[in-house]
XYZ file of C-alpha atoms in Angstrom:
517
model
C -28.834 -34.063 -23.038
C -25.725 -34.003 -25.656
C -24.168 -37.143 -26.292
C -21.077 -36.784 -24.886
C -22.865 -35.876 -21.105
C -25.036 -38.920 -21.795
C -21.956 -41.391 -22.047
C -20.145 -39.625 -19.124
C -23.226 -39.923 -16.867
C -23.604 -43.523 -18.251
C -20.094 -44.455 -17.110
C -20.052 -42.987 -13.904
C -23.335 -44.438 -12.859
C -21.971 -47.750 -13.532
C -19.124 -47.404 -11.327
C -21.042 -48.381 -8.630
C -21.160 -51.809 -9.644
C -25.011 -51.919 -9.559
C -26.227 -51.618 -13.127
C -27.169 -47.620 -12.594
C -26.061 -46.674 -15.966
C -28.157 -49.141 -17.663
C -30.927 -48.051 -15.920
C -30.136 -44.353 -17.148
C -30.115 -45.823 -20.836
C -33.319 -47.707 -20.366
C -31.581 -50.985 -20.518
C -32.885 -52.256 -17.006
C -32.494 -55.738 -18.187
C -28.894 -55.432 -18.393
C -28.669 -53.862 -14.603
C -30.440 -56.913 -13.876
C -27.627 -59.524 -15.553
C -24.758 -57.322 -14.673
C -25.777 -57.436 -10.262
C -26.539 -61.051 -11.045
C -23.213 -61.744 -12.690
C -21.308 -60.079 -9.445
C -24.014 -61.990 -7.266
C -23.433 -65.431 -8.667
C -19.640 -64.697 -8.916
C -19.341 -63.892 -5.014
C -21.089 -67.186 -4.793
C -18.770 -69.386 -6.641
C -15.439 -67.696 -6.162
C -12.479 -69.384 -3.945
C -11.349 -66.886 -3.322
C -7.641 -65.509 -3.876
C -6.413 -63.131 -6.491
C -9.848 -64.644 -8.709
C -12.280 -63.139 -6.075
C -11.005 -59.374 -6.369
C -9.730 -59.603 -10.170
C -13.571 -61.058 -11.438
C -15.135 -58.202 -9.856
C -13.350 -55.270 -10.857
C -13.017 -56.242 -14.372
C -16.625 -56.904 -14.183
C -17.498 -53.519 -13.325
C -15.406 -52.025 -15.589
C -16.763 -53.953 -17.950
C -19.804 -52.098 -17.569
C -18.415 -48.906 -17.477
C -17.168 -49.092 -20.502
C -20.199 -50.582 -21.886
C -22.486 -47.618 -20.660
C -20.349 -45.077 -22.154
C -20.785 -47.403 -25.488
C -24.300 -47.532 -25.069
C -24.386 -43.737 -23.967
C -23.577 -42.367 -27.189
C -25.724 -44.686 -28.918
C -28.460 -43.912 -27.465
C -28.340 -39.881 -27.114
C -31.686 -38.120 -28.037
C -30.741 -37.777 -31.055
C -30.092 -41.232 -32.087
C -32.967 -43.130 -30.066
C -34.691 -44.832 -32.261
C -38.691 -45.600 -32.350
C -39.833 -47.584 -29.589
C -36.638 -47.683 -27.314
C -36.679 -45.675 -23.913
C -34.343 -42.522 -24.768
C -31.368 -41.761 -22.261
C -32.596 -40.306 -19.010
C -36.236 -41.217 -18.951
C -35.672 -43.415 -15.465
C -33.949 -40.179 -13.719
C -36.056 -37.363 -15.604
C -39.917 -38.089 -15.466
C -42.150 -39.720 -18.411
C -40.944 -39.431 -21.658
C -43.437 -40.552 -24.475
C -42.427 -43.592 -26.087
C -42.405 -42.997 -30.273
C -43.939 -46.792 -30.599
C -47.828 -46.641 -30.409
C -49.436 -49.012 -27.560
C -46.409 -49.225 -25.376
C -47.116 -46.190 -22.815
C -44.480 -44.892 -20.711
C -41.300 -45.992 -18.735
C -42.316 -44.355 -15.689
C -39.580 -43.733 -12.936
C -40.971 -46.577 -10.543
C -40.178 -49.337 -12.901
C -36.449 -48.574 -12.169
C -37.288 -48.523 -8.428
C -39.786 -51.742 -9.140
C -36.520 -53.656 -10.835
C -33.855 -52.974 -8.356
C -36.277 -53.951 -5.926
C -37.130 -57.051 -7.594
C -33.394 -57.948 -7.776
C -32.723 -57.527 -3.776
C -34.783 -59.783 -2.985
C -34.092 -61.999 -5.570
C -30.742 -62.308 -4.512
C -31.942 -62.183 -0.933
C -33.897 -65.245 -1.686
C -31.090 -67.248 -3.391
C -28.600 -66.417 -0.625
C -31.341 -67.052 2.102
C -32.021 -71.064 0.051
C -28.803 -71.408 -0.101
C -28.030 -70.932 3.333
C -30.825 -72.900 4.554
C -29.889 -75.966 2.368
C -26.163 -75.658 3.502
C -26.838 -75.411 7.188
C -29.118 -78.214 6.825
C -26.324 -80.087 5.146
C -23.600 -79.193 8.005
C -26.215 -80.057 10.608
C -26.369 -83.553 9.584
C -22.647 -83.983 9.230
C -22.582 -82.379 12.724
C -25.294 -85.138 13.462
C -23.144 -87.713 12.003
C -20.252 -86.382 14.422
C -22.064 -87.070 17.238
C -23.178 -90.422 16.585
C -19.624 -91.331 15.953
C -20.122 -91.582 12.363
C -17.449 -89.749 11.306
C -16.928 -90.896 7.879
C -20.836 -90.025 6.757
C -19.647 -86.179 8.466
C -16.523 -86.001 6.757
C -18.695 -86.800 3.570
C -21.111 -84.212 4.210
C -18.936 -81.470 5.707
C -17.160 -81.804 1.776
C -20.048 -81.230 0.212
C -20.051 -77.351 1.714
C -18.597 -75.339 -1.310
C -15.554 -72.665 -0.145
C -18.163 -70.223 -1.393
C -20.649 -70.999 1.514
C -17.815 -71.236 3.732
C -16.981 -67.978 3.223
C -19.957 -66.022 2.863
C -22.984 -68.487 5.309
C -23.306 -66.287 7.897
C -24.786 -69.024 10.275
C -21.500 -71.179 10.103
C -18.227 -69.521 9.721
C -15.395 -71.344 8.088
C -13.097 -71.534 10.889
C -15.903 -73.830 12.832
C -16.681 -76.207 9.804
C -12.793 -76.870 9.782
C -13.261 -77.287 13.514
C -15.585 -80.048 12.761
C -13.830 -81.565 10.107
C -10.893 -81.516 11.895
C -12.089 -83.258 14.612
C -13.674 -86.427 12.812
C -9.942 -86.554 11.050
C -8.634 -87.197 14.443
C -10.818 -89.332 15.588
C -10.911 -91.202 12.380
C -6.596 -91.428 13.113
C -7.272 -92.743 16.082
C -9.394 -95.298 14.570
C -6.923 -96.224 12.308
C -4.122 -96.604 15.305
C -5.724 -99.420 17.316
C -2.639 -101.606 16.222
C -0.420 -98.944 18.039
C -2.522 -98.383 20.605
C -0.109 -95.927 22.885
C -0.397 -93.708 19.518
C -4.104 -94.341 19.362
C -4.503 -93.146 22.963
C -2.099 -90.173 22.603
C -4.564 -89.532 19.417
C -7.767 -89.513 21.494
C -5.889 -87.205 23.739
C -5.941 -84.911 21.071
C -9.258 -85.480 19.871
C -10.978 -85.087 23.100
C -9.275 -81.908 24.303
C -10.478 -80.020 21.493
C -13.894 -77.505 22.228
C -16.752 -77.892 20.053
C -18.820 -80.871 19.195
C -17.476 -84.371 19.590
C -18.576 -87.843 19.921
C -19.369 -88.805 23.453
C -18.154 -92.637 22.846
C -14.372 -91.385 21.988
C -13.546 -91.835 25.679
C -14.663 -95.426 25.783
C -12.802 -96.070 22.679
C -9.632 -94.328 24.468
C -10.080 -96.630 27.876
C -10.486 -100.018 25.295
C -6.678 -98.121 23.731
C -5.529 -97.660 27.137
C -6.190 -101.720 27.990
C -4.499 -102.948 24.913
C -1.828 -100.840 25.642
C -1.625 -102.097 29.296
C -1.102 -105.302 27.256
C 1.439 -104.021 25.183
C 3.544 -102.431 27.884
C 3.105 -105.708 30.436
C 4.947 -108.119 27.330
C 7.542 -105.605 27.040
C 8.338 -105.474 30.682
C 7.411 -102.000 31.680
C 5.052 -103.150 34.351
C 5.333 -99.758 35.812
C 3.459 -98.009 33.342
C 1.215 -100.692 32.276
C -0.175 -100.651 35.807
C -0.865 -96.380 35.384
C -2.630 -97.368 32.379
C -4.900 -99.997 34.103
C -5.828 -97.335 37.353
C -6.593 -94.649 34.745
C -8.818 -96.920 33.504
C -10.188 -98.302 36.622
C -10.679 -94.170 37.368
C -12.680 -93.526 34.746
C -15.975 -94.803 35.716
C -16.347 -96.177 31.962
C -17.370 -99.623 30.876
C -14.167 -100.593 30.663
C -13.000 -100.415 34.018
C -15.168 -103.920 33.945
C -12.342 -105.261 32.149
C -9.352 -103.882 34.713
C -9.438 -106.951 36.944
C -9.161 -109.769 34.600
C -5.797 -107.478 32.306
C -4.221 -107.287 35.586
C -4.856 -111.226 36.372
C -3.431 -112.068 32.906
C -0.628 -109.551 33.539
C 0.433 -111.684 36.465
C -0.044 -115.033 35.398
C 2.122 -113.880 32.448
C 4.660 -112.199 34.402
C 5.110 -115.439 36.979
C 4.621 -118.146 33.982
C 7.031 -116.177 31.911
C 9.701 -116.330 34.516
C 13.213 -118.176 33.628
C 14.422 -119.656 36.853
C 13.619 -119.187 40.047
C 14.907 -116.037 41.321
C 13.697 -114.417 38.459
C 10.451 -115.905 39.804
C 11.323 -114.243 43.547
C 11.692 -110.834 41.690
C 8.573 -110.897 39.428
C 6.483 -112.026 42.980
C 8.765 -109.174 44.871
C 7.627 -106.209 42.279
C 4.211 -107.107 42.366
C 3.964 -107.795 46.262
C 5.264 -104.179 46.888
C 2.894 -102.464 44.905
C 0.138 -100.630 46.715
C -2.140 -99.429 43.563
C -6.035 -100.604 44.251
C -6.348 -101.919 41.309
C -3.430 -104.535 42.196
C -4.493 -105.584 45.526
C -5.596 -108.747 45.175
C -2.744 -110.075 42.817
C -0.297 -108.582 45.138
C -1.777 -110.527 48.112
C -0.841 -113.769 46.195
C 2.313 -112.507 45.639
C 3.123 -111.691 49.308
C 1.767 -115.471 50.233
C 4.089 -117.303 47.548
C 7.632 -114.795 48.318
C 8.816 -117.060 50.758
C 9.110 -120.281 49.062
C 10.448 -118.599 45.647
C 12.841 -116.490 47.626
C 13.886 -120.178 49.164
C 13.879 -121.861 45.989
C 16.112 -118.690 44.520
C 18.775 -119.102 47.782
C 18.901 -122.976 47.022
C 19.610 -122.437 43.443
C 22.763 -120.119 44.019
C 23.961 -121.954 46.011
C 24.046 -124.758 43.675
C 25.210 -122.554 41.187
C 27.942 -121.513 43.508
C 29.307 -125.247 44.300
C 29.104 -125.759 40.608
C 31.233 -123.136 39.703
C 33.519 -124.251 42.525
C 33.859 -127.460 40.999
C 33.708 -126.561 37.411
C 37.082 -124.073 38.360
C 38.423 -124.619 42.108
C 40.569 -121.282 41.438
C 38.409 -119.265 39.671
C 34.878 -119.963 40.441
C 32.135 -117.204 40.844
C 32.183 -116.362 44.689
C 29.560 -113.855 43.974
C 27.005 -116.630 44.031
C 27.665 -117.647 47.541
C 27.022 -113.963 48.786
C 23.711 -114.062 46.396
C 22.729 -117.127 47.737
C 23.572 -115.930 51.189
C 21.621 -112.694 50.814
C 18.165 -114.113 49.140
C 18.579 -116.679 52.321
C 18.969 -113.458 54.484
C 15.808 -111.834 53.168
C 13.602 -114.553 53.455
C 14.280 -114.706 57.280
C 14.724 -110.538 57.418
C 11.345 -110.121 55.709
C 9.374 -114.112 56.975
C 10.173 -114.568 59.851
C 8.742 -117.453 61.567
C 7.733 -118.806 58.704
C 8.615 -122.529 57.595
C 10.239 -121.194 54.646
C 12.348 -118.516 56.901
C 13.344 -121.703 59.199
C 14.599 -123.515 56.631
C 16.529 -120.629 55.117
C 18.899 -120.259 58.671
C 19.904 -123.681 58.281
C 20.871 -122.976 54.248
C 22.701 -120.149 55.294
C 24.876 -122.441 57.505
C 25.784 -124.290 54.639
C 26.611 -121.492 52.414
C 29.010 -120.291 54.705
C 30.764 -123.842 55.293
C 30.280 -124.215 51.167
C 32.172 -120.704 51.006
C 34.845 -120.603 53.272
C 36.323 -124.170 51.718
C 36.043 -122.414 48.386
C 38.141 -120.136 49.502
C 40.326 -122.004 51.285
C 41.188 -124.439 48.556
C 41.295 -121.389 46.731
C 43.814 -119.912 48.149
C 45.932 -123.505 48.197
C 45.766 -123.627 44.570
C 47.424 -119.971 44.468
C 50.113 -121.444 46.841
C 50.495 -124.575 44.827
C 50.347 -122.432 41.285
C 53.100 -120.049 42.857
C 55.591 -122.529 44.323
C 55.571 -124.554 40.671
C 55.958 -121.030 38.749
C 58.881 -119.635 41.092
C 62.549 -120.152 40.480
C 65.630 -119.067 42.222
C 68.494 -120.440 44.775
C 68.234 -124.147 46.114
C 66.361 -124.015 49.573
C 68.255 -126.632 51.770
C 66.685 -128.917 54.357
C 66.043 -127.250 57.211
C 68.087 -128.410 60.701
C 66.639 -130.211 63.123
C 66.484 -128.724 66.826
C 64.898 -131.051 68.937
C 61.657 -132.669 69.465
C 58.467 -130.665 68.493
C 56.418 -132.601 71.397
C 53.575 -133.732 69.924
C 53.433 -136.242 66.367
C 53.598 -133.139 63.915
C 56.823 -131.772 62.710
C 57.298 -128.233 63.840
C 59.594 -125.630 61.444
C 60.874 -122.656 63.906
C 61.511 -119.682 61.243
C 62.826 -116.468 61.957
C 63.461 -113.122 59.724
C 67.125 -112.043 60.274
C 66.194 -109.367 57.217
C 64.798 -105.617 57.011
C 62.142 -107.275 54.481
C 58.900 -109.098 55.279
C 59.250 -112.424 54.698
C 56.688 -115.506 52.728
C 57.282 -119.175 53.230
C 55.040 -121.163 50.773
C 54.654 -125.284 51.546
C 52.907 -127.975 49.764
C 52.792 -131.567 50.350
C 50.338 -133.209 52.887
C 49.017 -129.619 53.749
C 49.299 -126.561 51.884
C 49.865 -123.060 53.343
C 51.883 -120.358 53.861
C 52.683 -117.650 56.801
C 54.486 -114.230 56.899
C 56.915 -113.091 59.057
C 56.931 -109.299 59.754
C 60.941 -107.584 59.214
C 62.975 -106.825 62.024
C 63.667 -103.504 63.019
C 66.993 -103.515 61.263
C 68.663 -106.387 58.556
C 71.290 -108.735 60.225
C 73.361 -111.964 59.194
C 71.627 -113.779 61.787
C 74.985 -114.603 63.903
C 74.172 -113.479 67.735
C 70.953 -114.220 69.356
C 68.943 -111.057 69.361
C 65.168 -111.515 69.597
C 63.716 -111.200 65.650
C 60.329 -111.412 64.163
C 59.789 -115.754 64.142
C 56.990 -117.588 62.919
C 56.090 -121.190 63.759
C 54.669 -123.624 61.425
C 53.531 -127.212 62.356
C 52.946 -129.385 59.901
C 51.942 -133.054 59.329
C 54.975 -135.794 58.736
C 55.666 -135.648 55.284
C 57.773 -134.326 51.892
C 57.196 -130.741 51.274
C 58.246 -128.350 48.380
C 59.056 -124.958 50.278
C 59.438 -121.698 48.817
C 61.060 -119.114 50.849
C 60.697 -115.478 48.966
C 60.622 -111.655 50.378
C 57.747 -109.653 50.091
C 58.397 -106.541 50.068
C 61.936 -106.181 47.850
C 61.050 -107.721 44.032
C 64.441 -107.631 43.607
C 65.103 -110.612 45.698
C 65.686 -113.519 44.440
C 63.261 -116.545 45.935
C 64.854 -119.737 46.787
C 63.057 -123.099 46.451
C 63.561 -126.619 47.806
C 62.053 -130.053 48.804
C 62.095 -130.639 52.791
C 61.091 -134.110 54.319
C 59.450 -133.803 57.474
C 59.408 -136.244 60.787
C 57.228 -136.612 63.032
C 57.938 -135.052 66.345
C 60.551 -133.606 64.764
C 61.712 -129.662 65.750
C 63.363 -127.780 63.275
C 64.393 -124.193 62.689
C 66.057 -121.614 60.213
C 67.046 -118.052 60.758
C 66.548 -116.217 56.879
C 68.200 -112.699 56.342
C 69.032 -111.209 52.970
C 72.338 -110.743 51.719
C 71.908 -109.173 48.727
C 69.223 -107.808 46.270
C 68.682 -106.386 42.534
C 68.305 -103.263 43.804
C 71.825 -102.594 45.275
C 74.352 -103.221 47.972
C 72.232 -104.019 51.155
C 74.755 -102.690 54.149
C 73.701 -105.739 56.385
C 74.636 -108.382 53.421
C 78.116 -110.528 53.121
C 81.020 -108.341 52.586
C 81.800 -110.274 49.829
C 80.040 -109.141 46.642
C 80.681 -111.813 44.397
C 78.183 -114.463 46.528
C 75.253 -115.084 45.171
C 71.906 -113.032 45.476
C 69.083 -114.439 47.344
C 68.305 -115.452 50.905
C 71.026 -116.924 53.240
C 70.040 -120.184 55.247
C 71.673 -119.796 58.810
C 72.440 -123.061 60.730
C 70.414 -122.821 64.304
C-alpha cells in the first residue's frame, strides 16, 4: 500500500471516533486512549457548547493524527519490530523482530472488545454507586430528613444526571425540589399562613414526599388560627380550626382547647360591655361543630351582656344630655332602646328580658325630655338672636276662665305665622296663612291659634315663616292670671316687594302690624 493511500485510509477510519485508524497502523494502544478520552469526557462534561466542542475536536484530533502516523508508517518506512500499516485488516504479516510472532487480526477484535466492556463496566459502577447514593437521599426524604437528602442529592454530578439511565434528571430535580419546599416551610413557622400556603405547595406535588408534612401543615394551620383570632378575623380562624378538626391528624387533639382560648380571649379582651354583647353574639350564632360548645356559653350569657350593653347607653345617653342639653348624642337613646329591644325580641321570658321592658320605659321618658328641653333651648337661643320691630303687649279680652293666662292669636297674613315665648314655660305654635292677606279690620274667620300659658313675664317673638324677607318683631309681655288676651297679626310689608294687602302708605315701617281686638 503507497503512502499516500495509507494516510487517507488512516484518516478516514478515524472519523468514526473509535480509534479505527490506529488500529490500521498497529497502534491499538492509542484506539484504546483515544475511546477512553471521549468515554471519560461524556462522563464529566456539563454539558453546553463544552459537551459538543470536546468531542469533535477530539476526533479530529485523531484524524489528523492517523494521517500523521499514516505516512510514517507506510511499508516502506516500518521499521524492525513495529506492526506495518494494514496488518489488523489484511491477514498476518511477519514481524522483522525475532521472538515476537504475529499481530494476528483477532487482537484488534480482542482490544475493541476489551474496551466495551471496560467502559460498560465503569458506566455500569458508576451507575450503581450513584443510584445507591440518590436512594438514600430519597430515604432521607422520606424520613423527613430533608437536609441529609438535599446533601446527598448534591453529591450526583450533572454528568450522571444526564447520562444514569435509572434516574433521569428531571426526577432528581423533582426530589430536590421538593425537600427545598419543605425545608421553606420549615423555615416559615413564624409566618405560619405562609408556612401553610408552603405545605400546600409541597404536598400537591407527585413523587416521593414525607408523610409527616401534613401534620406539620395542621400544627401551621393552629398557630395560624392563633394568629388570625388576635387580629380579629374570627371568621377565618374558625375555617382553619374545622380543617383541622377534618383532618383526622393528631392535631385535631389540639382543636378544642385553640377554640377555648380563642373565646376566653375574645370575651376577656372586650372594652365595655356591648362590645362584650357582640363578641358573645358572633360566637352564639355560629353553627361550625367544632364551636358548639363555646357557642352554648355564649347563648347562656347574651342576655345579661345585651342588658348590661342597654343600661350603659343609656347612661351614656343622659350623660351626653347633661354634658350638652342642645346638642347631645340622641343616637344613644335609640341604641340603648334597640339592645333593650333585642334582649326581649330574642329572651323572652327571661329575667334579663323582664328587666329590659321596664329600661325601655325609661329610655323613652329619658328621650322625649331630651328632646323637649331640646327643642326649648332652640326657642330660647332664637328669641335672644332675633331682632326687628318692638312687639307691644298684647290686649286684654276678657277672662281666660281658669288661673292661666290665655293669648288668642290670629294670622290676618298670606304667610304662615311663628310665635316664640319664654319665661315660666317655653314654646312656640304656628298658625297656618289665610287663604288671602288682609289688614285684619272686619271679622272674617282666619287661621287662630290659642296659647295658654302660666302667669308670668314673657319675651315673645312674633316672625313669618315662610317670607325671609319679613322682618320679626320682638317684645316682653306680662301675663295675669285668668287673664284673656288676643292679637290679630297680618303683614304689611316685606323685603321682597309691595305686598297688595299691606298699608297704602309705603313709607311705614316693614314688619308685622299688631291689630287692637
Amino acid at each position: 500500500m503507497t503512502p499516500l493511500r495509507s494516510t487517507l485510509l488512516a484518516a478516514a477510519l478515524n472519523l468514526s471516533g473509535l480509534g479505527v485508524g490506529y488500529l490500521f497502523l498497529g497502534l491499538p494502544w492509542l484506539a484504546v486512549a483515544h475511546v477512553a478520552g471521549l468515554v471519560i469526557w461524556w462522563f464529566v462534561s456539563d454539558g453546553g457548547v463544552g459537551g459538543i466542542v470536546f468531542p469533535v475536536a477530539w476526533i479530529l484530533v485523531g484524524v489528523v493524527a492517523a494521517a500523521v502516523l499514516g505516512g510514517r508508517r507506510s511499508p516502506a518506512a516500518v521499521p524492525p519490530g513495529v506492526v506495518p500499516p494494514g496488518a489488523y485488516f489484511a491477514g498476518p504479516v511477519p514481524v522483522v523482530a525475532p521472538g515476537r510472532g504475529r499481530w494476528p487480526v483477532p487482537v484488534a477484535a480482542t482490544t475493541a472488545v476489551v474496551l466495551v466492556v471496560a467502559s460498560l463496566t465503569a458506566v455500569g459502577v458508576y451507575n450503581t454507586a450513584a443510584a445507591s447514593t440518590l436512594g438514600a437521599a430519597r430515604d432521607a426524604h422520606t424520613q423527613g430528613d430533608c437536609e441529609q437528602a438535599i446533601e446527598d442529592l448534591g453529591n450526583l454530578s450533572d454528568g450522571f444526571l444526564r447520562h444514569n439511565l435509572t434516574a433521569p434528571a428531571d426526577e432528581v430535580g423533582q426530589e430536590t425540589g421538593a425537600c427545598w419546599i419543605l425545608q421553606d416551610a420549615r423555615a416559615q413557622r413564624s409566618d405560619p399562613e405562609r408556612a401553610v400556603s408552603t405545605y400546600d405547595d409541597y404536598l400537591a406535588r407527585d413523587g416521593v414526599r414525607f408523610a409527616g408534612a401534613a401534620d406539620e401543615q395542621a400544627l401551621a394551620r393552629l398557630d395560624n388560627a392563633d394568629r388570625l383570632a388576635g387580629h380579629g378575623d374570627r371568621e377565618a380562624a374558625v375555617a382553619e380550626l374545622t380543617t383541622v378538626a377534618g383532618s383526622g391528624l393528631a392535631a385535631a387533639r389540639e382543636v378544642p382547647g385553640r377554640v377555648g382560648a380563642m373565646y376566653d380571649d375574645a370575651v376577656g379582651g372586650a372594652d365595655g360591655d356591648c362590645e362584650m354583647s357582640e363578641t358573645l353574639e358572633w360566637f352564639a350564632d355560629r353553627d361550625e361543630d367544632v364551636v358548639a360548645d363555646v357557642s352554648a356559653t355564649a347563648r347562656r350569657e347574651l342576655p345579661g351582656a345585651l342588658l348590661d350593653c342597654a343600661s350603659d347607653l343609656f347612661s351614656r345617653a343622659r350623660e351626653s344630655v347633661r354634658d350638652d342639653p342642645r346638642d347631645y348624642d340622641a343616637g344613644l337613646f335609640d341604641k340603648a332602646r334597640s339592645r333593650a329591644g333585642q334582649l326581649r325580641a330574642d329572651f323572652p321570658g327571661t329575667p334579663a328580658a323582664g328587666r329590659a321592658e321596664t329600661l325601655v320605659s325609661r329610655i323613652d321618658e329619658a328621650a322625649g325630655r331630651a328632646a323637649d328641653r331640646r327643642r326649648e333651648l332652640k326657642i330660647i337661643d332664637d328669641i335672644k338672636a332675633t331682632t326687628g320691630g318692638k312687639l307691644e303687649q298684647p290686649r286684654s279680652s276678657g277672662s281666660s276662665g281658669s288661673g292661666s293666662a290665655q293669648v288668642v292669636v290670629e294670622n290676618g297674613s298670606a304667610e304662615t305665622l311663628e310665635v316664640l315665648w319664654t319665661g315660666p314655660t317655653t314654646g312656640k305654635v304656628r298658625i297656618d296663612p289665610g287663604d288671602y292677606g288682609d289688614d285684619c279690620t272686619d271679622y272674617r274667620t282666619r287661621p287662630t291659634e290659642s296659647i295658654t300659658l302660666p302667669s308670668g313675664d314673657y319675651t315673645v317673638v312674633v316672625q313669618a315663616v315662610t317670607d325671609s324677607g319679613v322682618v320679626p318683631f320682638k317684645g316682653n309681655w306680662s301675663m295675669g292670671a285668668g287673664t284673656r288676651y288676643g292679637e290679630c297679626y297680618y303683614i304689611k310689608s316685606s323685603y321682597g316687594g309691595y305686598d297688595p294687602f299691606a298699608d297704602i302708605d309705603p313709607l311705614d315701617d316693614f314688619g308685622i302690624e299688631p291689630i287692637e281686638p
